[in-house]
GROMACS .gro file of C-alpha atoms in nm:
model
  247
    1MET     CA    1   4.741  -3.367  -2.982
    2GLU     CA    2   5.029  -3.413  -3.227
    3HIS     CA    3   5.199  -3.751  -3.180
    4SER     CA    4   5.542  -3.592  -3.128
    5GLU     CA    5   5.418  -3.398  -2.825
    6TYR     CA    6   5.373  -3.719  -2.625
    7SER     CA    7   5.736  -3.823  -2.657
    8VAL     CA    8   5.850  -3.472  -2.558
    9MET     CA    9   5.613  -3.478  -2.259
   10ALA     CA   10   5.736  -3.816  -2.140
   11ALA     CA   11   6.098  -3.699  -2.158
   12VAL     CA   12   6.059  -3.377  -1.958
   13GLU     CA   13   5.756  -3.383  -1.729
   14ASP     CA   14   5.952  -3.491  -1.422
   15ARG     CA   15   6.190  -3.192  -1.460
   16HIS     CA   16   6.004  -2.917  -1.647
   17TRP     CA   17   5.906  -2.611  -1.437
   18TRP     CA   18   5.550  -2.609  -1.571
   19TYR     CA   19   5.468  -2.966  -1.473
   20GLY     CA   20   5.629  -2.940  -1.131
   21GLY     CA   21   5.466  -2.605  -1.066
   22MET     CA   22   5.122  -2.725  -1.167
   23ARG     CA   23   5.154  -3.030  -0.942
   24ALA     CA   24   5.240  -2.801  -0.650
   25ILE     CA   25   4.937  -2.587  -0.729
   26ALA     CA   26   4.712  -2.894  -0.755
   27ALA     CA   27   4.844  -3.005  -0.415
   28SER     CA   28   4.750  -2.668  -0.265
   29PHE     CA   29   4.388  -2.732  -0.367
   30LEU     CA   30   4.383  -3.098  -0.262
   31ASP     CA   31   4.571  -3.070   0.069
   32GLU     CA   32   4.299  -2.835   0.186
   33VAL     CA   33   4.045  -3.119   0.189
   34TYR     CA   34   4.246  -3.445   0.192
   35PRO     CA   35   4.520  -3.560   0.430
   36PRO     CA   36   4.808  -3.772   0.297
   37ASP     CA   37   4.745  -4.145   0.258
   38CYS     CA   38   4.372  -4.107   0.303
   39GLY     CA   39   4.293  -4.404   0.079
   40LEU     CA   40   4.102  -4.230  -0.198
   41HIS     CA   41   4.018  -4.406  -0.523
   42ILE     CA   42   4.138  -4.159  -0.787
   43LEU     CA   43   4.091  -4.135  -1.163
   44ASP     CA   44   4.306  -3.904  -1.376
   45ALA     CA   45   4.089  -3.855  -1.684
   46GLY     CA   46   4.319  -3.773  -1.973
   47CYS     CA   47   4.640  -3.865  -1.795
   48GLY     CA   48   4.885  -3.810  -2.081
   49THR     CA   49   5.205  -4.001  -2.012
   50GLY     CA   50   5.117  -4.060  -1.649
   51ALA     CA   51   5.351  -3.860  -1.426
   52ASN     CA   52   5.064  -3.694  -1.241
   53LEU     CA   53   4.949  -4.036  -1.123
   54ARG     CA   54   5.265  -4.072  -0.920
   55PHE     CA   55   5.192  -3.738  -0.755
   56LEU     CA   56   4.829  -3.833  -0.688
   57ARG     CA   57   4.933  -4.154  -0.512
   58ARG     CA   58   4.997  -3.948  -0.200
   59TYR     CA   59   4.617  -3.943  -0.159
   60GLY     CA   60   4.536  -4.304  -0.245
   61HIS     CA   61   4.500  -4.553  -0.529
   62THR     CA   62   4.524  -4.420  -0.884
   63ILE     CA   63   4.427  -4.517  -1.234
   64GLY     CA   64   4.459  -4.313  -1.551
   65ILE     CA   65   4.295  -4.318  -1.891
   66ASP     CA   66   4.386  -4.148  -2.216
   67MET     CA   67   4.252  -4.184  -2.568
   68ALA     CA   68   4.591  -4.164  -2.738
   69PRO     CA   69   4.787  -4.489  -2.772
   70GLU     CA   70   5.103  -4.276  -2.768
   71ALA     CA   71   5.016  -4.160  -2.416
   72VAL     CA   72   4.978  -4.514  -2.287
   73ALA     CA   73   5.289  -4.634  -2.472
   74ASN     CA   74   5.497  -4.348  -2.330
   75SER     CA   75   5.364  -4.393  -1.977
   76THR     CA   76   5.635  -4.316  -1.725
   77LEU     CA   77   5.474  -4.537  -1.462
   78SER     CA   78   5.652  -4.853  -1.353
   79SER     CA   79   5.332  -5.039  -1.257
   80PRO     CA   80   5.172  -5.208  -1.558
   81GLY     CA   81   4.800  -5.173  -1.617
   82VAL     CA   82   4.738  -4.848  -1.429
   83VAL     CA   83   4.712  -4.649  -1.752
   84ALA     CA   84   4.455  -4.762  -2.006
   85ARG     CA   85   4.293  -4.628  -2.320
   86GLY     CA   86   3.957  -4.465  -2.271
   87SER     CA   87   3.754  -4.154  -2.349
   88VAL     CA   88   3.635  -3.889  -2.105
   89LEU     CA   89   3.307  -3.896  -2.300
   90SER     CA   90   3.248  -4.261  -2.207
   91LEU     CA   91   3.444  -4.353  -1.897
   92PRO     CA   92   3.492  -4.733  -1.879
   93PHE     CA   93   3.403  -4.758  -1.511
   94ALA     CA   94   3.097  -4.844  -1.304
   95ASP     CA   95   2.884  -4.578  -1.138
   96GLN     CA   96   3.026  -4.432  -0.815
   97SER     CA   97   3.372  -4.587  -0.857
   98PHE     CA   98   3.591  -4.294  -0.745
   99ASP     CA   99   3.631  -4.047  -0.462
  100LEU     CA  100   3.832  -3.802  -0.672
  101VAL     CA  101   3.860  -3.736  -1.046
  102THR     CA  102   4.127  -3.506  -1.186
  103SER     CA  103   4.137  -3.367  -1.538
  104PHE     CA  104   4.419  -3.136  -1.643
  105GLU     CA  105   4.405  -2.955  -1.979
  106VAL     CA  106   4.177  -3.219  -2.134
  107LEU     CA  107   3.821  -3.095  -2.190
  108TYR     CA  108   3.931  -2.817  -2.424
  109HIS     CA  109   4.065  -3.060  -2.685
  110ARG     CA  110   3.889  -3.092  -3.019
  111ALA     CA  111   3.837  -3.464  -2.954
  112VAL     CA  112   3.607  -3.375  -2.662
  113GLU     CA  113   3.299  -3.271  -2.854
  114SER     CA  114   3.104  -3.167  -2.543
  115GLU     CA  115   3.250  -3.054  -2.213
  116LEU     CA  116   2.908  -3.101  -2.051
  117ALA     CA  117   2.886  -3.465  -2.164
  118ALA     CA  118   3.232  -3.531  -2.020
  119LEU     CA  119   3.143  -3.364  -1.690
  120LEU     CA  120   2.824  -3.569  -1.664
  121GLU     CA  121   3.038  -3.881  -1.706
  122VAL     CA  122   3.257  -3.760  -1.420
  123GLN     CA  123   2.942  -3.710  -1.211
  124ARG     CA  124   2.840  -4.067  -1.288
  125VAL     CA  125   3.165  -4.231  -1.175
  126LEU     CA  126   3.207  -4.014  -0.864
  127ARG     CA  127   3.082  -4.138  -0.530
  128PRO     CA  128   2.839  -3.917  -0.332
  129HIS     CA  129   3.024  -3.603  -0.227
  130GLY     CA  130   3.323  -3.706  -0.439
  131ARG     CA  131   3.529  -3.429  -0.592
  132LEU     CA  132   3.661  -3.313  -0.929
  133LEU     CA  133   3.980  -3.110  -0.968
  134ILE     CA  134   3.992  -2.960  -1.315
  135ARG     CA  135   4.236  -2.728  -1.489
  136LEU     CA  136   4.186  -2.559  -1.825
  137PRO     CA  137   4.374  -2.298  -2.030
  138ALA     CA  138   4.258  -1.940  -1.979
  139PHE     CA  139   4.176  -1.646  -2.208
  140GLU     CA  140   4.146  -1.664  -2.587
  141LEU     CA  141   4.393  -1.376  -2.598
  142LEU     CA  142   4.660  -1.631  -2.498
  143ARG     CA  143   4.583  -1.872  -2.782
  144GLY     CA  144   4.907  -1.963  -2.959
  145HIS     CA  145   5.101  -2.224  -3.152
  146HIS     CA  146   5.091  -2.464  -2.858
  147ASP     CA  147   4.712  -2.473  -2.873
  148THR     CA  148   4.740  -2.577  -3.235
  149ALA     CA  149   4.995  -2.848  -3.154
  150VAL     CA  150   4.775  -3.002  -2.884
  151HIS     CA  151   4.452  -2.959  -3.085
  152GLY     CA  152   4.303  -2.712  -2.840
  153ARG     CA  153   3.951  -2.601  -2.933
  154ARG     CA  154   3.902  -2.304  -2.698
  155ARG     CA  155   4.027  -2.129  -2.385
  156TYR     CA  156   3.816  -2.025  -2.085
  157THR     CA  157   3.751  -1.761  -1.825
  158ALA     CA  158   3.704  -1.865  -1.463
  159GLY     CA  159   3.337  -1.772  -1.490
  160GLU     CA  160   3.290  -2.001  -1.789
  161VAL     CA  161   3.448  -2.293  -1.603
  162VAL     CA  162   3.222  -2.233  -1.303
  163ASP     CA  163   2.917  -2.218  -1.531
  164LEU     CA  164   3.013  -2.547  -1.698
  165LEU     CA  165   3.055  -2.722  -1.365
  166THR     CA  166   2.732  -2.580  -1.228
  167SER     CA  167   2.546  -2.690  -1.541
  168ALA     CA  168   2.672  -3.044  -1.486
  169GLY     CA  169   2.540  -3.042  -1.130
  170PHE     CA  170   2.862  -2.978  -0.940
  171HIS     CA  171   2.895  -2.758  -0.635
  172VAL     CA  172   3.201  -2.539  -0.694
  173GLU     CA  173   3.414  -2.513  -0.379
  174ARG     CA  174   3.711  -2.311  -0.498
  175THR     CA  175   3.851  -2.162  -0.818
  176SER     CA  176   4.146  -1.946  -0.920
  177TYR     CA  177   4.356  -1.845  -1.213
  178VAL     CA  178   4.705  -1.998  -1.200
  179ASN     CA  179   5.043  -1.953  -1.369
  180SER     CA  180   4.981  -1.586  -1.302
  181LEU     CA  181   5.325  -1.446  -1.219
  182LEU     CA  182   5.459  -1.558  -1.556
  183MET     CA  183   5.152  -1.449  -1.752
  184PRO     CA  184   5.319  -1.130  -1.892
  185LEU     CA  185   5.588  -1.348  -2.054
  186ALA     CA  186   5.324  -1.580  -2.197
  187LEU     CA  187   5.133  -1.283  -2.339
  188ILE     CA  188   5.446  -1.142  -2.505
  189GLN     CA  189   5.526  -1.483  -2.653
  190ARG     CA  190   5.176  -1.523  -2.797
  191LEU     CA  191   5.179  -1.174  -2.946
  192LEU     CA  192   5.515  -1.242  -3.111
  193GLU     CA  193   5.384  -1.571  -3.249
  194ARG     CA  194   5.110  -1.383  -3.434
  195LEU     CA  195   5.372  -1.187  -3.623
  196ARG     CA  196   5.520  -1.498  -3.780
  197PRO     CA  197   5.377  -1.816  -3.937
  198ILE     CA  198   5.394  -2.157  -3.772
  199SER     CA  199   5.704  -2.351  -3.877
  200ASN     CA  200   5.709  -2.729  -3.909
  201THR     CA  201   6.045  -2.727  -3.733
  202GLU     CA  202   5.935  -2.502  -3.447
  203GLU     CA  203   6.034  -2.621  -3.101
  204SER     CA  204   5.758  -2.754  -2.878
  205ASP     CA  205   5.646  -2.543  -2.580
  206LEU     CA  206   5.710  -2.855  -2.373
  207THR     CA  207   6.083  -2.862  -2.447
  208LEU     CA  208   6.298  -2.825  -2.135
  209PRO     CA  209   6.442  -2.469  -2.121
  210PRO     CA  210   6.797  -2.384  -2.005
  211ALA     CA  211   6.860  -2.483  -1.644
  212PHE     CA  212   6.867  -2.129  -1.502
  213VAL     CA  213   6.539  -2.040  -1.676
  214ASN     CA  214   6.379  -2.364  -1.561
  215GLU     CA  215   6.484  -2.295  -1.200
  216ALA     CA  216   6.369  -1.932  -1.204
  217PHE     CA  217   6.028  -2.027  -1.343
  218ARG     CA  218   6.002  -2.314  -1.093
  219TRP     CA  219   6.049  -2.069  -0.805
  220ALA     CA  220   5.779  -1.842  -0.947
  221MET     CA  221   5.535  -2.133  -0.956
  222ALA     CA  222   5.637  -2.242  -0.605
  223ALA     CA  223   5.562  -1.893  -0.475
  224GLU     CA  224   5.223  -1.902  -0.642
  225ALA     CA  225   5.147  -2.246  -0.495
  226ALA     CA  226   5.233  -2.115  -0.146
  227TRP     CA  227   5.000  -1.816  -0.200
  228LEU     CA  228   4.717  -2.049  -0.302
  229ALA     CA  229   4.789  -2.288  -0.013
  230ALA     CA  230   4.720  -1.996   0.222
  231GLY     CA  231   4.364  -1.982   0.085
  232ARG     CA  232   4.418  -1.691  -0.153
  233SER     CA  233   4.348  -1.672  -0.526
  234MET     CA  234   4.491  -1.501  -0.835
  235PRO     CA  235   4.287  -1.254  -1.044
  236VAL     CA  236   4.433  -1.354  -1.383
  237GLY     CA  237   4.655  -1.630  -1.518
  238VAL     CA  238   4.742  -1.859  -1.806
  239SER     CA  239   4.516  -2.137  -1.670
  240VAL     CA  240   4.208  -2.182  -1.451
  241ILE     CA  241   4.189  -2.442  -1.174
  242CYS     CA  242   3.869  -2.539  -1.000
  243ARG     CA  243   3.774  -2.785  -0.727
  244ALA     CA  244   3.411  -2.897  -0.721
  245ARG     CA  245   3.205  -3.152  -0.532
  246ARG     CA  246   2.939  -3.385  -0.661
  247SER     CA  247   2.607  -3.262  -0.528
   0.00000   0.00000   0.00000
């Protein structure tokens, strides 16, 4: 991931529609199996600048790791020591340390040479019947400039994510595409990007949009989270989310 993306992320992830919407969607998958304050030990593997750890604290005790020193330096958390440097390919924790591991838009990065190796590490640090909540970008058709900026290696279908998890020994409980209502806009944007070269001065996808756009997109994501919270799924989307249990 380009170094500049971390500072942009740290500045906007508490207010940006995408981050808030994805947290609401993650909650719809987690609330189904975990009550609030249930005392879980949680690892966010590839935590970026750390805002998701504050959200995950509703379920228990959290720790985050990220390979990039910029991520740790830009951590938005007030508690020192809860974000540390580490690789998803070699998690610096003992076997069976966590009840829940989350990983959002991490395993598709070029720095992760093998998704299977990373998932086996997650298996190792999870307690018996512990869970993984993973989210990855969907459909190669949606590859764009943002994938280049964050060093994305590939995008996935829901079936490919399920196959990866199954290969690593997980039992998949639930999966869905997400960020579906806004997918037509994402598709148009990516198609337009292919008509012009990447500019060094191009604005990051993470930049906060105008307030009315941010609010409109936030409501679209909230509606989608409510749909998923009712146990439904989406047939297509910009990302794939999956909840799986250690066998």
